[in-house]
Amino acid sequence: MTKLEIWNGALAQLPHDRTVASLTETSTEALRCAQEWEAARVKVLCAHEWGFLRMSVPVCAGDWCGEVGGMLYAYPRPTSALRILGLFDAEGRKVRAEVVNGLLVSPEPTASVRFLYDEADPEVWPSLVQRAVLMELAARLCPVITMNMVNTRVLMERAKMALDDAMLADSSEVEYSGTAGDTYIMARI
């Protein structure tokens, strides 16, 4: 699904009969979709440790930063990180770290950072994640375009259900989470 298809899918969820022909269109619908797009995308992509977004990269030896709350080394935040999941030592164990002035500080002299990659292209997202973003966008557009709070509440609930479905599917992927993720999610249902 393309970004434009997600926009039009979100508009179709409303009791609304207009569509958007291009991402650069200046119609009210296109402007509202553009306005709410980033918030809807980031909310869904940050809501879960998605297997398709998870990355781990070694960071250079930390720069000595002096004593900052017991932390001695500072690492730059990866520019492509949507959300930091943690700092890990050479054996893969999570180490204590904090964010100070945009830097990751830790007592470890060398480490790797695990994070969620900020993938902006919806065509590479799994279909259930695309659907979750579509429903989140629809829930955000509804009060602005239709001013109908009953429909807004219904769409908010559908958005939550779509996100839950996407998270369940991602957690059951053996490649990403093993069997523990599936057991945990199934216990929550």
PDB file of N, CA, C and O in Angstrom, residues 30-108:
ATOM      1  N   ALA A  30      -6.500  16.497   1.396  1.00  0.00           N
ATOM      2  CA  ALA A  30      -5.059  16.238   1.257  1.00  0.00           C
ATOM      3  C   ALA A  30      -4.267  16.984   2.327  1.00  0.00           C
ATOM      4  O   ALA A  30      -3.324  16.434   2.916  1.00  0.00           O
ATOM      5  N   LEU A  31      -4.652  18.213   2.592  1.00  0.00           N
ATOM      6  CA  LEU A  31      -3.951  18.991   3.614  1.00  0.00           C
ATOM      7  C   LEU A  31      -4.130  18.375   4.997  1.00  0.00           C
ATOM      8  O   LEU A  31      -3.187  18.319   5.793  1.00  0.00           O
ATOM      9  N   ARG A  32      -5.337  17.906   5.309  1.00  0.00           N
ATOM     10  CA  ARG A  32      -5.589  17.267   6.605  1.00  0.00           C
ATOM     11  C   ARG A  32      -4.816  15.950   6.723  1.00  0.00           C
ATOM     12  O   ARG A  32      -4.250  15.653   7.776  1.00  0.00           O
ATOM     13  N   CYS A  33      -4.794  15.162   5.650  1.00  0.00           N
ATOM     14  CA  CYS A  33      -4.037  13.904   5.673  1.00  0.00           C
ATOM     15  C   CYS A  33      -2.554  14.188   5.887  1.00  0.00           C
ATOM     16  O   CYS A  33      -1.910  13.518   6.702  1.00  0.00           O
ATOM     17  N   ALA A  34      -2.020  15.167   5.171  1.00  0.00           N
ATOM     18  CA  ALA A  34      -0.603  15.521   5.315  1.00  0.00           C
ATOM     19  C   ALA A  34      -0.312  15.997   6.738  1.00  0.00           C
ATOM     20  O   ALA A  34       0.730  15.667   7.315  1.00  0.00           O
ATOM     21  N   GLN A  35      -1.247  16.746   7.299  1.00  0.00           N
ATOM     22  CA  GLN A  35      -1.078  17.287   8.644  1.00  0.00           C
ATOM     23  C   GLN A  35      -1.044  16.180   9.703  1.00  0.00           C
ATOM     24  O   GLN A  35      -0.276  16.253  10.657  1.00  0.00           O
ATOM     25  N   GLU A  36      -1.848  15.156   9.551  1.00  0.00           N
ATOM     26  CA  GLU A  36      -1.959  14.096  10.550  1.00  0.00           C
ATOM     27  C   GLU A  36      -1.088  12.869  10.259  1.00  0.00           C
ATOM     28  O   GLU A  36      -0.923  12.007  11.125  1.00  0.00           O
ATOM     29  N   TRP A  37      -0.532  12.791   9.062  1.00  0.00           N
ATOM     30  CA  TRP A  37       0.212  11.609   8.632  1.00  0.00           C
ATOM     31  C   TRP A  37       1.362  11.251   9.567  1.00  0.00           C
ATOM     32  O   TRP A  37       1.484  10.121  10.033  1.00  0.00           O
ATOM     33  N   GLU A  38       2.234  12.196   9.831  1.00  0.00           N
ATOM     34  CA  GLU A  38       3.439  11.899  10.605  1.00  0.00           C
ATOM     35  C   GLU A  38       3.099  11.409  12.020  1.00  0.00           C
ATOM     36  O   GLU A  38       3.693  10.458  12.507  1.00  0.00           O
ATOM     37  N   ALA A  39       2.136  12.058  12.657  1.00  0.00           N
ATOM     38  CA  ALA A  39       1.749  11.648  14.011  1.00  0.00           C
ATOM     39  C   ALA A  39       1.171  10.228  14.013  1.00  0.00           C
ATOM     40  O   ALA A  39       1.480   9.430  14.904  1.00  0.00           O
ATOM     41  N   ALA A  40       0.339   9.910  13.030  1.00  0.00           N
ATOM     42  CA  ALA A  40      -0.246   8.568  12.949  1.00  0.00           C
ATOM     43  C   ALA A  40       0.833   7.521  12.678  1.00  0.00           C
ATOM     44  O   ALA A  40       0.867   6.462  13.320  1.00  0.00           O
ATOM     45  N   ARG A  41       1.736   7.815  11.756  1.00  0.00           N
ATOM     46  CA  ARG A  41       2.820   6.895  11.407  1.00  0.00           C
ATOM     47  C   ARG A  41       3.728   6.632  12.614  1.00  0.00           C
ATOM     48  O   ARG A  41       3.998   5.488  12.968  1.00  0.00           O
ATOM     49  N   VAL A  42       4.165   7.686  13.273  1.00  0.00           N
ATOM     50  CA  VAL A  42       5.079   7.554  14.407  1.00  0.00           C
ATOM     51  C   VAL A  42       4.404   6.842  15.577  1.00  0.00           C
ATOM     52  O   VAL A  42       5.018   6.005  16.241  1.00  0.00           O
ATOM     53  N   LYS A  43       3.133   7.143  15.820  1.00  0.00           N
ATOM     54  CA  LYS A  43       2.432   6.480  16.929  1.00  0.00           C
ATOM     55  C   LYS A  43       2.421   4.970  16.736  1.00  0.00           C
ATOM     56  O   LYS A  43       2.723   4.219  17.665  1.00  0.00           O
ATOM     57  N   VAL A  44       2.096   4.517  15.546  1.00  0.00           N
ATOM     58  CA  VAL A  44       2.024   3.074  15.293  1.00  0.00           C
ATOM     59  C   VAL A  44       3.421   2.453  15.296  1.00  0.00           C
ATOM     60  O   VAL A  44       3.643   1.405  15.910  1.00  0.00           O
ATOM     61  N   LEU A  45       4.378   3.084  14.646  1.00  0.00           N
ATOM     62  CA  LEU A  45       5.714   2.492  14.553  1.00  0.00           C
ATOM     63  C   LEU A  45       6.452   2.480  15.893  1.00  0.00           C
ATOM     64  O   LEU A  45       7.314   1.640  16.117  1.00  0.00           O
ATOM     65  N   CYS A  46       6.103   3.386  16.801  1.00  0.00           N
ATOM     66  CA  CYS A  46       6.739   3.407  18.129  1.00  0.00           C
ATOM     67  C   CYS A  46       6.009   2.534  19.143  1.00  0.00           C
ATOM     68  O   CYS A  46       6.514   2.302  20.242  1.00  0.00           O
ATOM     69  N   ALA A  47       4.841   2.036  18.802  1.00  0.00           N
ATOM     70  CA  ALA A  47       4.004   1.316  19.760  1.00  0.00           C
ATOM     71  C   ALA A  47       4.498  -0.085  20.101  1.00  0.00           C
ATOM     72  O   ALA A  47       4.033  -0.675  21.068  1.00  0.00           O
ATOM     73  N   HIS A  48       5.444  -0.604  19.326  1.00  0.00           N
ATOM     74  CA  HIS A  48       5.850  -2.000  19.490  1.00  0.00           C
ATOM     75  C   HIS A  48       7.271  -2.152  18.969  1.00  0.00           C
ATOM     76  O   HIS A  48       7.705  -1.382  18.120  1.00  0.00           O
ATOM     77  N   GLU A  49       7.983  -3.128  19.454  1.00  0.00           N
ATOM     78  CA  GLU A  49       9.321  -3.414  18.928  1.00  0.00           C
ATOM     79  C   GLU A  49       9.171  -4.278  17.681  1.00  0.00           C
ATOM     80  O   GLU A  49       9.402  -5.486  17.694  1.00  0.00           O
ATOM     81  N   TRP A  50       8.785  -3.639  16.581  1.00  0.00           N
ATOM     82  CA  TRP A  50       8.522  -4.338  15.323  1.00  0.00           C
ATOM     83  C   TRP A  50       9.787  -5.040  14.841  1.00  0.00           C
ATOM     84  O   TRP A  50      10.849  -4.438  14.750  1.00  0.00           O
ATOM     85  N   GLY A  51       9.654  -6.301  14.500  1.00  0.00           N
ATOM     86  CA  GLY A  51      10.786  -7.067  14.003  1.00  0.00           C
ATOM     87  C   GLY A  51      11.360  -6.502  12.719  1.00  0.00           C
ATOM     88  O   GLY A  51      12.566  -6.520  12.514  1.00  0.00           O
ATOM     89  N   PHE A  52      10.520  -5.981  11.848  1.00  0.00           N
ATOM     90  CA  PHE A  52      10.998  -5.472  10.569  1.00  0.00           C
ATOM     91  C   PHE A  52      11.726  -4.133  10.708  1.00  0.00           C
ATOM     92  O   PHE A  52      12.407  -3.704   9.774  1.00  0.00           O
ATOM     93  N   LEU A  53      11.614  -3.474  11.845  1.00  0.00           N
ATOM     94  CA  LEU A  53      12.290  -2.192  12.075  1.00  0.00           C
ATOM     95  C   LEU A  53      13.491  -2.315  13.005  1.00  0.00           C
ATOM     96  O   LEU A  53      14.302  -1.401  13.085  1.00  0.00           O
ATOM     97  N   ARG A  54      13.609  -3.426  13.723  1.00  0.00           N
ATOM     98  CA  ARG A  54      14.648  -3.571  14.741  1.00  0.00           C
ATOM     99  C   ARG A  54      16.017  -3.679  14.094  1.00  0.00           C
ATOM    100  O   ARG A  54      16.239  -4.485  13.203  1.00  0.00           O
ATOM    101  N   MET A  55      16.936  -2.855  14.568  1.00  0.00           N
ATOM    102  CA  MET A  55      18.316  -2.869  14.082  1.00  0.00           C
ATOM    103  C   MET A  55      19.260  -2.798  15.265  1.00  0.00           C
ATOM    104  O   MET A  55      18.915  -2.263  16.311  1.00  0.00           O
ATOM    105  N   SER A  56      20.455  -3.319  15.069  1.00  0.00           N
ATOM    106  CA  SER A  56      21.500  -3.217  16.076  1.00  0.00           C
ATOM    107  C   SER A  56      22.790  -2.887  15.347  1.00  0.00           C
ATOM    108  O   SER A  56      23.166  -3.585  14.402  1.00  0.00           O
ATOM    109  N   VAL A  57      23.429  -1.817  15.757  1.00  0.00           N
ATOM    110  CA  VAL A  57      24.685  -1.422  15.122  1.00  0.00           C
ATOM    111  C   VAL A  57      25.725  -1.114  16.192  1.00  0.00           C
ATOM    112  O   VAL A  57      25.401  -0.538  17.232  1.00  0.00           O
ATOM    113  N   PRO A  58      26.978  -1.529  15.929  1.00  0.00           N
ATOM    114  CA  PRO A  58      28.021  -1.150  16.881  1.00  0.00           C
ATOM    115  C   PRO A  58      28.259   0.354  16.793  1.00  0.00           C
ATOM    116  O   PRO A  58      28.156   0.940  15.721  1.00  0.00           O
ATOM    117  N   VAL A  59      28.513   0.949  17.920  1.00  0.00           N
ATOM    118  CA  VAL A  59      28.852   2.378  17.919  1.00  0.00           C
ATOM    119  C   VAL A  59      30.332   2.490  18.241  1.00  0.00           C
ATOM    120  O   VAL A  59      30.908   1.613  18.879  1.00  0.00           O
ATOM    121  N   CYS A  60      30.952   3.537  17.758  1.00  0.00           N
ATOM    122  CA  CYS A  60      32.386   3.725  17.975  1.00  0.00           C
ATOM    123  C   CYS A  60      32.667   3.764  19.466  1.00  0.00           C
ATOM    124  O   CYS A  60      31.787   3.997  20.266  1.00  0.00           O
ATOM    125  N   ALA A  61      33.927   3.584  19.781  1.00  0.00           N
ATOM    126  CA  ALA A  61      34.313   3.695  21.185  1.00  0.00           C
ATOM    127  C   ALA A  61      33.775   5.007  21.713  1.00  0.00           C
ATOM    128  O   ALA A  61      33.879   6.041  21.066  1.00  0.00           O
ATOM    129  N   GLY A  62      33.160   4.924  22.853  1.00  0.00           N
ATOM    130  CA  GLY A  62      32.534   6.113  23.425  1.00  0.00           C
ATOM    131  C   GLY A  62      33.534   7.208  23.739  1.00  0.00           C
ATOM    132  O   GLY A  62      34.678   6.932  24.098  1.00  0.00           O
ATOM    133  N   ASP A  63      33.102   8.424  23.591  1.00  0.00           N
ATOM    134  CA  ASP A  63      33.927   9.555  23.985  1.00  0.00           C
ATOM    135  C   ASP A  63      33.829   9.717  25.488  1.00  0.00           C
ATOM    136  O   ASP A  63      32.744   9.645  26.059  1.00  0.00           O
ATOM    137  N   TRP A  64      34.970   9.932  26.117  1.00  0.00           N
ATOM    138  CA  TRP A  64      34.986  10.161  27.549  1.00  0.00           C
ATOM    139  C   TRP A  64      34.177  11.411  27.830  1.00  0.00           C
ATOM    140  O   TRP A  64      34.374  12.449  27.200  1.00  0.00           O
ATOM    141  N   CYS A  65      33.205  11.321  28.722  1.00  0.00           N
ATOM    142  CA  CYS A  65      32.368  12.488  28.997  1.00  0.00           C
ATOM    143  C   CYS A  65      32.452  12.912  30.450  1.00  0.00           C
ATOM    144  O   CYS A  65      31.673  13.736  30.904  1.00  0.00           O
ATOM    145  N   GLY A  66      33.396  12.337  31.190  1.00  0.00           N
ATOM    146  CA  GLY A  66      33.466  12.661  32.605  1.00  0.00           C
ATOM    147  C   GLY A  66      32.396  11.901  33.359  1.00  0.00           C
ATOM    148  O   GLY A  66      31.744  11.017  32.824  1.00  0.00           O
ATOM    149  N   GLU A  67      32.207  12.238  34.571  1.00  0.00           N
ATOM    150  CA  GLU A  67      31.241  11.542  35.417  1.00  0.00           C
ATOM    151  C   GLU A  67      29.876  12.196  35.284  1.00  0.00           C
ATOM    152  O   GLU A  67      29.683  13.328  35.687  1.00  0.00           O
ATOM    153  N   VAL A  68      28.923  11.496  34.658  1.00  0.00           N
ATOM    154  CA  VAL A  68      27.547  11.979  34.532  1.00  0.00           C
ATOM    155  C   VAL A  68      26.656  10.919  35.154  1.00  0.00           C
ATOM    156  O   VAL A  68      26.283   9.957  34.496  1.00  0.00           O
ATOM    157  N   GLY A  69      26.366  11.059  36.445  1.00  0.00           N
ATOM    158  CA  GLY A  69      25.511  10.084  37.129  1.00  0.00           C
ATOM    159  C   GLY A  69      26.083   8.680  37.094  1.00  0.00           C
ATOM    160  O   GLY A  69      25.345   7.721  36.909  1.00  0.00           O
ATOM    161  N   GLY A  70      27.391   8.540  37.222  1.00  0.00           N
ATOM    162  CA  GLY A  70      28.014   7.228  37.181  1.00  0.00           C
ATOM    163  C   GLY A  70      28.316   6.744  35.780  1.00  0.00           C
ATOM    164  O   GLY A  70      28.863   5.670  35.591  1.00  0.00           O
ATOM    165  N   MET A  71      27.945   7.498  34.775  1.00  0.00           N
ATOM    166  CA  MET A  71      28.197   7.128  33.383  1.00  0.00           C
ATOM    167  C   MET A  71      29.481   7.815  32.921  1.00  0.00           C
ATOM    168  O   MET A  71      29.735   8.972  33.256  1.00  0.00           O
ATOM    169  N   LEU A  72      30.270   7.096  32.133  1.00  0.00           N
ATOM    170  CA  LEU A  72      31.574   7.627  31.741  1.00  0.00           C
ATOM    171  C   LEU A  72      31.745   7.866  30.241  1.00  0.00           C
ATOM    172  O   LEU A  72      32.614   8.624  29.838  1.00  0.00           O
ATOM    173  N   TYR A  73      30.963   7.196  29.400  1.00  0.00           N
ATOM    174  CA  TYR A  73      31.159   7.271  27.958  1.00  0.00           C
ATOM    175  C   TYR A  73      29.878   7.731  27.267  1.00  0.00           C
ATOM    176  O   TYR A  73      28.779   7.355  27.659  1.00  0.00           O
ATOM    177  N   ALA A  74      30.048   8.530  26.224  1.00  0.00           N
ATOM    178  CA  ALA A  74      28.901   9.058  25.488  1.00  0.00           C
ATOM    179  C   ALA A  74      28.920   8.530  24.056  1.00  0.00           C
ATOM    180  O   ALA A  74      29.972   8.485  23.417  1.00  0.00           O
ATOM    181  N   TYR A  75      27.755   8.127  23.569  1.00  0.00           N
ATOM    182  CA  TYR A  75      27.606   7.602  22.213  1.00  0.00           C
ATOM    183  C   TYR A  75      26.564   8.435  21.470  1.00  0.00           C
ATOM    184  O   TYR A  75      25.551   8.815  22.049  1.00  0.00           O
ATOM    185  N   PRO A  76      26.795   8.687  20.181  1.00  0.00           N
ATOM    186  CA  PRO A  76      25.792   9.439  19.425  1.00  0.00           C
ATOM    187  C   PRO A  76      24.556   8.583  19.161  1.00  0.00           C
ATOM    188  O   PRO A  76      24.648   7.371  18.995  1.00  0.00           O
ATOM    189  N   ARG A  77      23.414   9.222  19.143  1.00  0.00           N
ATOM    190  CA  ARG A  77      22.162   8.544  18.798  1.00  0.00           C
ATOM    191  C   ARG A  77      22.177   8.316  17.286  1.00  0.00           C
ATOM    192  O   ARG A  77      22.482   9.224  16.523  1.00  0.00           O
ATOM    193  N   PRO A  78      21.853   7.094  16.813  1.00  0.00           N
ATOM    194  CA  PRO A  78      21.804   6.870  15.365  1.00  0.00           C
ATOM    195  C   PRO A  78      20.790   7.823  14.712  1.00  0.00           C
ATOM    196  O   PRO A  78      19.675   7.988  15.215  1.00  0.00           O
ATOM    197  N   THR A  79      21.177   8.442  13.628  1.00  0.00           N
ATOM    198  CA  THR A  79      20.301   9.431  12.983  1.00  0.00           C
ATOM    199  C   THR A  79      19.035   8.797  12.433  1.00  0.00           C
ATOM    200  O   THR A  79      18.019   9.474  12.307  1.00  0.00           O
ATOM    201  N   SER A  80      19.081   7.521  12.119  1.00  0.00           N
ATOM    202  CA  SER A  80      17.905   6.849  11.546  1.00  0.00           C
ATOM    203  C   SER A  80      17.041   6.178  12.612  1.00  0.00           C
ATOM    204  O   SER A  80      16.130   5.426  12.283  1.00  0.00           O
ATOM    205  N   ALA A  81      17.298   6.463  13.888  1.00  0.00           N
ATOM    206  CA  ALA A  81      16.557   5.804  14.971  1.00  0.00           C
ATOM    207  C   ALA A  81      15.232   6.502  15.236  1.00  0.00           C
ATOM    208  O   ALA A  81      15.181   7.703  15.450  1.00  0.00           O
ATOM    209  N   LEU A  82      14.172   5.726  15.217  1.00  0.00           N
ATOM    210  CA  LEU A  82      12.859   6.221  15.606  1.00  0.00           C
ATOM    211  C   LEU A  82      12.715   6.117  17.121  1.00  0.00           C
ATOM    212  O   LEU A  82      12.214   7.024  17.775  1.00  0.00           O
ATOM    213  N   ARG A  83      13.193   4.996  17.672  1.00  0.00           N
ATOM    214  CA  ARG A  83      13.113   4.758  19.108  1.00  0.00           C
ATOM    215  C   ARG A  83      14.298   3.890  19.535  1.00  0.00           C
ATOM    216  O   ARG A  83      14.577   2.870  18.905  1.00  0.00           O
ATOM    217  N   ILE A  84      14.992   4.298  20.576  1.00  0.00           N
ATOM    218  CA  ILE A  84      16.124   3.534  21.104  1.00  0.00           C
ATOM    219  C   ILE A  84      15.595   2.418  22.009  1.00  0.00           C
ATOM    220  O   ILE A  84      14.779   2.670  22.898  1.00  0.00           O
ATOM    221  N   LEU A  85      16.067   1.194  21.780  1.00  0.00           N
ATOM    222  CA  LEU A  85      15.652   0.051  22.589  1.00  0.00           C
ATOM    223  C   LEU A  85      16.659  -0.265  23.685  1.00  0.00           C
ATOM    224  O   LEU A  85      16.297  -0.851  24.696  1.00  0.00           O
ATOM    225  N   GLY A  86      17.910   0.114  23.474  1.00  0.00           N
ATOM    226  CA  GLY A  86      18.904  -0.114  24.515  1.00  0.00           C
ATOM    227  C   GLY A  86      20.314  -0.140  23.986  1.00  0.00           C
ATOM    228  O   GLY A  86      20.557  -0.168  22.783  1.00  0.00           O
ATOM    229  N   LEU A  87      21.239  -0.137  24.917  1.00  0.00           N
ATOM    230  CA  LEU A  87      22.665  -0.236  24.628  1.00  0.00           C
ATOM    231  C   LEU A  87      23.113  -1.604  25.136  1.00  0.00           C
ATOM    232  O   LEU A  87      22.715  -2.022  26.235  1.00  0.00           O
ATOM    233  N   PHE A  88      23.951  -2.312  24.340  1.00  0.00           N
ATOM    234  CA  PHE A  88      24.333  -3.683  24.663  1.00  0.00           C
ATOM    235  C   PHE A  88      25.844  -3.841  24.593  1.00  0.00           C
ATOM    236  O   PHE A  88      26.493  -3.228  23.745  1.00  0.00           O
ATOM    237  N   ASP A  89      26.381  -4.697  25.477  1.00  0.00           N
ATOM    238  CA  ASP A  89      27.826  -4.925  25.478  1.00  0.00           C
ATOM    239  C   ASP A  89      28.181  -5.952  24.400  1.00  0.00           C
ATOM    240  O   ASP A  89      27.307  -6.430  23.664  1.00  0.00           O
ATOM    241  N   ALA A  90      29.461  -6.332  24.335  1.00  0.00           N
ATOM    242  CA  ALA A  90      29.947  -7.243  23.296  1.00  0.00           C
ATOM    243  C   ALA A  90      29.294  -8.622  23.372  1.00  0.00           C
ATOM    244  O   ALA A  90      29.169  -9.310  22.359  1.00  0.00           O
ATOM    245  N   GLU A  91      28.849  -9.045  24.554  1.00  0.00           N
ATOM    246  CA  GLU A  91      28.200 -10.349  24.707  1.00  0.00           C
ATOM    247  C   GLU A  91      26.693 -10.282  24.476  1.00  0.00           C
ATOM    248  O   GLU A  91      25.989 -11.269  24.624  1.00  0.00           O
ATOM    249  N   GLY A  92      26.169  -9.110  24.164  1.00  0.00           N
ATOM    250  CA  GLY A  92      24.742  -8.961  23.891  1.00  0.00           C
ATOM    251  C   GLY A  92      23.891  -8.684  25.111  1.00  0.00           C
ATOM    252  O   GLY A  92      22.665  -8.731  25.036  1.00  0.00           O
ATOM    253  N   ARG A  93      24.528  -8.404  26.251  1.00  0.00           N
ATOM    254  CA  ARG A  93      23.774  -8.086  27.465  1.00  0.00           C
ATOM    255  C   ARG A  93      23.445  -6.604  27.475  1.00  0.00           C
ATOM    256  O   ARG A  93      24.281  -5.764  27.136  1.00  0.00           O
ATOM    257  N   LYS A  94      22.240  -6.298  27.899  1.00  0.00           N
ATOM    258  CA  LYS A  94      21.828  -4.902  27.998  1.00  0.00           C
ATOM    259  C   LYS A  94      22.618  -4.222  29.111  1.00  0.00           C
ATOM    260  O   LYS A  94      22.793  -4.801  30.189  1.00  0.00           O
ATOM    261  N   VAL A  95      23.115  -3.036  28.826  1.00  0.00           N
ATOM    262  CA  VAL A  95      23.887  -2.297  29.825  1.00  0.00           C
ATOM    263  C   VAL A  95      23.139  -1.036  30.216  1.00  0.00           C
ATOM    264  O   VAL A  95      22.284  -0.538  29.472  1.00  0.00           O
ATOM    265  N   ARG A  96      23.475  -0.536  31.364  1.00  0.00           N
ATOM    266  CA  ARG A  96      22.846   0.681  31.871  1.00  0.00           C
ATOM    267  C   ARG A  96      23.212   1.836  30.958  1.00  0.00           C
ATOM    268  O   ARG A  96      24.377   2.028  30.591  1.00  0.00           O
ATOM    269  N   ALA A  97      22.220   2.620  30.598  1.00  0.00           N
ATOM    270  CA  ALA A  97      22.450   3.773  29.730  1.00  0.00           C
ATOM    271  C   ALA A  97      21.340   4.793  29.960  1.00  0.00           C
ATOM    272  O   ALA A  97      20.235   4.436  30.341  1.00  0.00           O
ATOM    273  N   GLU A  98      21.666   6.030  29.721  1.00  0.00           N
ATOM    274  CA  GLU A  98      20.699   7.119  29.814  1.00  0.00           C
ATOM    275  C   GLU A  98      20.900   8.041  28.626  1.00  0.00           C
ATOM    276  O   GLU A  98      21.960   8.059  28.015  1.00  0.00           O
ATOM    277  N   VAL A  99      19.882   8.823  28.336  1.00  0.00           N
ATOM    278  CA  VAL A  99      20.003   9.836  27.295  1.00  0.00           C
ATOM    279  C   VAL A  99      20.231  11.178  27.977  1.00  0.00           C
ATOM    280  O   VAL A  99      19.445  11.593  28.829  1.00  0.00           O
ATOM    281  N   VAL A 100      21.345  11.816  27.632  1.00  0.00           N
ATOM    282  CA  VAL A 100      21.685  13.118  28.180  1.00  0.00           C
ATOM    283  C   VAL A 100      22.072  14.024  27.025  1.00  0.00           C
ATOM    284  O   VAL A 100      23.003  13.728  26.275  1.00  0.00           O
ATOM    285  N   ASN A 101      21.337  15.109  26.864  1.00  0.00           N
ATOM    286  CA  ASN A 101      21.602  16.069  25.779  1.00  0.00           C
ATOM    287  C   ASN A 101      21.688  15.405  24.407  1.00  0.00           C
ATOM    288  O   ASN A 101      22.559  15.713  23.608  1.00  0.00           O
ATOM    289  N   GLY A 102      20.820  14.437  24.150  1.00  0.00           N
ATOM    290  CA  GLY A 102      20.781  13.770  22.854  1.00  0.00           C
ATOM    291  C   GLY A 102      21.830  12.688  22.664  1.00  0.00           C
ATOM    292  O   GLY A 102      21.909  12.089  21.596  1.00  0.00           O
ATOM    293  N   LEU A 103      22.632  12.419  23.679  1.00  0.00           N
ATOM    294  CA  LEU A 103      23.653  11.373  23.606  1.00  0.00           C
ATOM    295  C   LEU A 103      23.274  10.231  24.533  1.00  0.00           C
ATOM    296  O   LEU A 103      22.644  10.433  25.567  1.00  0.00           O
ATOM    297  N   LEU A 104      23.682   9.015  24.169  1.00  0.00           N
ATOM    298  CA  LEU A 104      23.520   7.859  25.045  1.00  0.00           C
ATOM    299  C   LEU A 104      24.769   7.798  25.914  1.00  0.00           C
ATOM    300  O   LEU A 104      25.883   7.721  25.391  1.00  0.00           O
ATOM    301  N   VAL A 105      24.618   7.853  27.211  1.00  0.00           N
ATOM    302  CA  VAL A 105      25.770   7.767  28.103  1.00  0.00           C
ATOM    303  C   VAL A 105      25.695   6.464  28.882  1.00  0.00           C
ATOM    304  O   VAL A 105      24.612   6.027  29.276  1.00  0.00           O
ATOM    305  N   SER A 106      26.864   5.838  29.068  1.00  0.00           N
ATOM    306  CA  SER A 106      26.927   4.522  29.683  1.00  0.00           C
ATOM    307  C   SER A 106      28.293   4.322  30.324  1.00  0.00           C
ATOM    308  O   SER A 106      29.267   4.953  29.924  1.00  0.00           O
ATOM    309  N   PRO A 107      28.376   3.397  31.281  1.00  0.00           N
ATOM    310  CA  PRO A 107      29.685   3.077  31.847  1.00  0.00           C
ATOM    311  C   PRO A 107      30.517   2.168  30.923  1.00  0.00           C
ATOM    312  O   PRO A 107      31.684   1.933  31.179  1.00  0.00           O
ATOM    313  N   GLU A 108      29.913   1.648  29.858  1.00  0.00           N
ATOM    314  CA  GLU A 108      30.612   0.736  28.944  1.00  0.00           C
ATOM    315  C   GLU A 108      31.470   1.505  27.933  1.00  0.00           C
ATOM    316  O   GLU A 108      30.979   2.406  27.262  1.00  0.00           O
TER     317      GLU A 108
END
